[in-house]
mmCIF file of C-alpha atoms in Angstrom:
data_model
loop_
_atom_site.group_PDB
_atom_site.id
_atom_site.type_symbol
_atom_site.label_atom_id
_atom_site.label_comp_id
_atom_site.label_asym_id
_atom_site.label_seq_id
_atom_site.Cartn_x
_atom_site.Cartn_y
_atom_site.Cartn_z
ATOM 1 C CA MET S 1 0.000 0.000 0.000
ATOM 2 C CA LYS S 2 1.177 3.515 -0.871
ATOM 3 C CA GLN S 3 0.223 6.455 1.336
ATOM 4 C CA TYR S 4 0.736 10.113 0.577
ATOM 5 C CA LYS S 5 -0.428 13.584 1.534
ATOM 6 C CA VAL S 6 -1.099 16.508 -0.796
ATOM 7 C CA VAL S 7 -1.718 20.068 0.442
ATOM 8 C CA GLN S 8 -2.897 22.779 -1.952
ATOM 9 C CA THR S 9 -3.429 26.447 -1.108
ATOM 10 C CA PHE S 10 -5.681 28.961 -2.846
ATOM 11 C CA PRO S 11 -5.539 32.782 -2.523
ATOM 12 C CA VAL S 12 -9.276 33.068 -1.830
ATOM 13 C CA PRO S 13 -11.628 32.815 1.149
ATOM 14 C CA LEU S 14 -12.832 29.315 1.976
ATOM 15 C CA GLN S 15 -16.397 29.965 0.762
ATOM 16 C CA ASP S 16 -15.069 30.947 -2.691
ATOM 17 C CA LEU S 17 -12.990 27.766 -2.867
ATOM 18 C CA LEU S 18 -15.949 25.590 -1.868
ATOM 19 C CA ARG S 19 -18.225 27.273 -4.410
ATOM 20 C CA ALA S 20 -15.633 26.849 -7.190
ATOM 21 C CA ARG S 21 -15.082 23.203 -6.247
ATOM 22 C CA GLU S 22 -18.767 22.524 -6.793
ATOM 23 C CA ASP S 23 -19.715 24.914 -9.588
ATOM 24 C CA ARG S 24 -16.958 24.200 -12.117
ATOM 25 C CA TYR S 25 -18.639 20.905 -13.030
ATOM 26 C CA LYS S 26 -21.587 22.969 -14.287
ATOM 27 C CA TYR S 27 -19.289 24.555 -16.901
ATOM 28 C CA LEU S 28 -17.451 21.557 -18.310
ATOM 29 C CA ASP S 29 -17.367 23.121 -21.781
ATOM 30 C CA ARG S 30 -14.935 25.729 -20.391
ATOM 31 C CA PHE S 31 -12.706 23.167 -18.681
ATOM 32 C CA PRO S 32 -11.429 20.634 -21.215
ATOM 33 C CA GLU S 33 -9.250 19.021 -18.533
ATOM 34 C CA LEU S 34 -12.457 17.785 -16.882
ATOM 35 C CA LYS S 35 -13.916 16.314 -20.088
ATOM 36 C CA ASN S 36 -13.111 12.774 -18.979
ATOM 37 C CA VAL S 37 -15.262 13.117 -15.834
ATOM 38 C CA GLU S 38 -18.926 12.170 -15.945
ATOM 39 C CA LEU S 39 -21.281 12.701 -13.014
ATOM 40 C CA LEU S 40 -23.407 9.547 -12.801
ATOM 41 C CA GLU S 41 -25.383 10.250 -9.662
ATOM 42 C CA GLU S 42 -25.754 12.986 -7.066
ATOM 43 C CA ARG S 43 -28.008 13.275 -4.054
ATOM 44 C CA LYS S 44 -28.087 15.345 -0.918
ATOM 45 C CA GLU S 45 -29.105 14.042 2.490
ATOM 46 C CA GLY S 46 -28.960 16.648 5.220
ATOM 47 C CA ASN S 47 -25.448 18.132 5.224
ATOM 48 C CA LYS S 48 -23.985 15.396 3.033
ATOM 49 C CA VAL S 49 -23.639 15.356 -0.731
ATOM 50 C CA PHE S 50 -23.231 11.873 -2.215
ATOM 51 C CA GLN S 51 -21.736 11.629 -5.689
ATOM 52 C CA LYS S 52 -20.764 8.884 -8.081
ATOM 53 C CA ARG S 53 -18.482 9.850 -10.957
ATOM 54 C CA LYS S 54 -16.917 7.941 -13.810
ATOM 55 C CA VAL S 55 -13.413 8.983 -14.832
ATOM 56 C CA LYS S 56 -12.386 7.796 -18.284
ATOM 57 C CA LEU S 57 -8.678 6.945 -18.424
ATOM 58 C CA ALA S 58 -8.157 5.649 -21.943
ATOM 59 C CA GLU S 59 -5.433 8.187 -22.849
ATOM 60 C CA SER S 60 -3.564 8.211 -19.556
ATOM 61 C CA LEU S 61 -3.662 4.561 -18.586
ATOM 62 C CA PRO S 62 -0.329 2.709 -18.646
ATOM 63 C CA LYS S 63 -0.299 -0.471 -20.756
ATOM 64 C CA VAL S 64 0.323 -2.667 -17.690
ATOM 65 C CA LEU S 65 -3.049 -1.551 -16.310
ATOM 66 C CA ALA S 66 -4.938 -1.305 -19.594
ATOM 67 C CA THR S 67 -4.449 -5.036 -20.170
ATOM 68 C CA LEU S 68 -6.031 -5.804 -16.780
ATOM 69 C CA LEU S 69 -9.129 -3.659 -17.281
ATOM 70 C CA SER S 70 -11.997 -4.374 -19.630
ATOM 71 C CA ASP S 71 -13.280 -0.815 -19.046
ATOM 72 C CA PRO S 72 -10.440 1.768 -18.952
ATOM 73 C CA SER S 73 -12.113 3.940 -16.352
ATOM 74 C CA LEU S 74 -12.470 4.415 -12.634
ATOM 75 C CA LEU S 75 -15.595 4.899 -10.551
ATOM 76 C CA GLU S 76 -15.471 7.393 -7.716
ATOM 77 C CA ASP S 77 -17.893 7.202 -4.813
ATOM 78 C CA SER S 78 -17.676 10.239 -2.596
ATOM 79 C CA VAL S 79 -19.343 11.973 0.292
ATOM 80 C CA PHE S 80 -18.811 15.669 0.928
ATOM 81 C CA ASP S 81 -19.894 16.852 4.380
ATOM 82 C CA LEU S 82 -21.022 20.473 4.093
ATOM 83 C CA SER S 83 -20.919 20.984 7.879
ATOM 84 C CA THR S 84 -17.244 19.982 8.241
ATOM 85 C CA ASN S 85 -16.001 20.673 4.671
ATOM 86 C CA THR S 86 -14.566 17.178 4.478
ATOM 87 C CA HIS S 87 -14.598 14.874 1.494
ATOM 88 C CA GLU S 88 -14.244 11.112 1.710
ATOM 89 C CA PHE S 89 -13.840 9.115 -1.480
ATOM 90 C CA THR S 90 -13.086 5.689 -2.902
ATOM 91 C CA ILE S 91 -11.937 5.252 -6.503
ATOM 92 C CA ALA S 92 -11.621 1.877 -8.235
ATOM 93 C CA PRO S 93 -12.131 0.238 -11.638
ATOM 94 C CA PRO S 94 -15.760 -0.781 -12.214
ATOM 95 C CA GLY S 95 -16.309 -4.149 -10.537
ATOM 96 C CA ASN S 96 -12.599 -4.762 -10.091
ATOM 97 C CA ASP S 97 -11.315 -3.129 -6.889
ATOM 98 C CA THR S 98 -8.653 -5.827 -6.371
ATOM 99 C CA ILE S 99 -6.635 -4.352 -9.267
ATOM 100 C CA VAL S 100 -6.371 -0.978 -7.570
ATOM 101 C CA THR S 101 -8.281 1.081 -5.017
ATOM 102 C CA ILE S 102 -7.689 4.692 -4.041
ATOM 103 C CA LYS S 103 -9.154 5.768 -0.703
ATOM 104 C CA GLY S 104 -8.878 9.351 0.370
ATOM 105 C CA PHE S 105 -9.960 11.956 2.825
ATOM 106 C CA SER S 106 -9.668 15.671 2.179
ATOM 107 C CA VAL S 107 -10.281 18.692 4.354
ATOM 108 C CA TYR S 108 -11.058 22.180 3.100
ATOM 109 C CA LYS S 109 -10.206 24.943 5.562
ATOM 110 C CA GLU S 110 -9.513 28.623 5.871
ATOM 111 C CA ILE S 111 -5.917 29.504 6.741
ATOM 112 C CA GLY S 112 -6.292 33.286 6.579
ATOM 113 C CA PRO S 113 -8.816 35.968 5.622
ATOM 114 C CA ASN S 114 -8.117 35.518 1.898
ATOM 115 C CA GLU S 115 -6.424 32.147 1.860
ATOM 116 C CA SER S 116 -7.692 28.611 2.077
ATOM 117 C CA GLU S 117 -6.368 25.118 1.549
ATOM 118 C CA ARG S 118 -7.390 21.608 0.893
ATOM 119 C CA SER S 119 -5.351 18.687 2.131
ATOM 120 C CA TYR S 120 -5.565 15.092 1.017
ATOM 121 C CA ASP S 121 -4.592 11.924 2.849
ATOM 122 C CA VAL S 122 -4.597 9.131 0.300
ATOM 123 C CA LYS S 123 -3.977 5.370 0.287
ATOM 124 C CA VAL S 124 -3.502 3.352 -2.892
ATOM 125 C CA SER S 125 -3.616 -0.431 -2.757
ATOM 126 C CA SER S 126 -3.456 -3.177 -5.345
ATOM 127 C CA GLY S 127 -3.990 -6.897 -4.977
ATOM 128 C CA VAL S 128 -2.380 -7.878 -8.283
ATOM 129 C CA PHE S 129 0.143 -10.657 -7.685
ATOM 130 C CA LEU S 130 3.762 -9.577 -8.257
ATOM 131 C CA MET S 131 2.677 -6.300 -9.869
ATOM 132 C CA GLY S 132 0.863 -4.668 -6.940
ATOM 133 C CA SER S 133 3.610 -2.274 -5.878
ATOM 134 C CA VAL S 134 4.276 -1.183 -9.484
ATOM 135 C CA ILE S 135 0.562 -0.518 -10.016
ATOM 136 C CA GLU S 136 0.352 1.407 -6.717
ATOM 137 C CA THR S 137 3.290 3.616 -7.747
ATOM 138 C CA VAL S 138 1.831 4.297 -11.202
ATOM 139 C CA ILE S 139 -1.627 5.071 -9.800
ATOM 140 C CA GLU S 140 -0.115 7.364 -7.146
ATOM 141 C CA GLU S 141 1.588 9.362 -9.924
ATOM 142 C CA ILE S 142 -1.616 9.517 -11.990
ATOM 143 C CA HIS S 143 -3.697 10.527 -8.963
ATOM 144 C CA ARG S 144 -1.235 13.220 -7.842
ATOM 145 C CA HIS S 145 -1.245 14.588 -11.400
ATOM 146 C CA SER S 146 -5.059 14.585 -11.430
ATOM 147 C CA LEU S 147 -5.099 16.523 -8.138
ATOM 148 C CA ASP S 148 -2.775 19.105 -9.728
ATOM 149 C CA LYS S 149 -5.063 19.334 -12.767
ATOM 150 C CA ASP S 150 -8.032 19.657 -10.431
ATOM 151 C CA LYS S 151 -6.321 22.487 -8.544
ATOM 152 C CA ASN S 152 -5.607 24.237 -11.837
ATOM 153 C CA SER S 153 -9.224 23.939 -12.956
ATOM 154 C CA ILE S 154 -10.435 25.384 -9.643
ATOM 155 C CA SER S 155 -7.884 28.216 -9.905
ATOM 156 C CA GLU S 156 -9.023 28.987 -13.470
ATOM 157 C CA PHE S 157 -12.633 28.957 -12.378
ATOM 158 C CA LEU S 158 -11.824 31.383 -9.562
ATOM 159 C CA LYS S 159 -10.037 33.736 -11.996
ATOM 160 C CA LYS S 160 -13.086 33.833 -14.264
ATOM 161 C CA GLY S 161 -15.227 34.866 -11.317
ATOM 162 C CA ASP S 162 -18.284 32.834 -12.271
#
């Protein structure tokens, strides 16, 4: 199992960051880097927002993984708690979580009057015999890169002031 932490800061108040995090998916035509993300289901229960997303990986998937997956995508199940600004998620290939599973927990918080951050604690695990640690390392790199792309899309959204 691989574990890592990612901390990203934004030069905006927390409420602006939270709004951008949610609203940018309404404007996918303006964010081509999010084109591979499809919202399958969303529901709100009290202070919790439950989402299921499909992330298509065809272009970015290494050959070692592509051969193991009949569907080159990942499903993300997540719960965002609006009262604590925390996000818990599990990402895995459809019906095949033994190949690889990403479990994460992120916290959005204010660190100053016009500065906020989100921090991720992530675990990647793979049950593939002899290849598990290689797959975990590759998926960690892909996931870290996707978090960077996600940060950039939020930053762009904030600049546009929508």
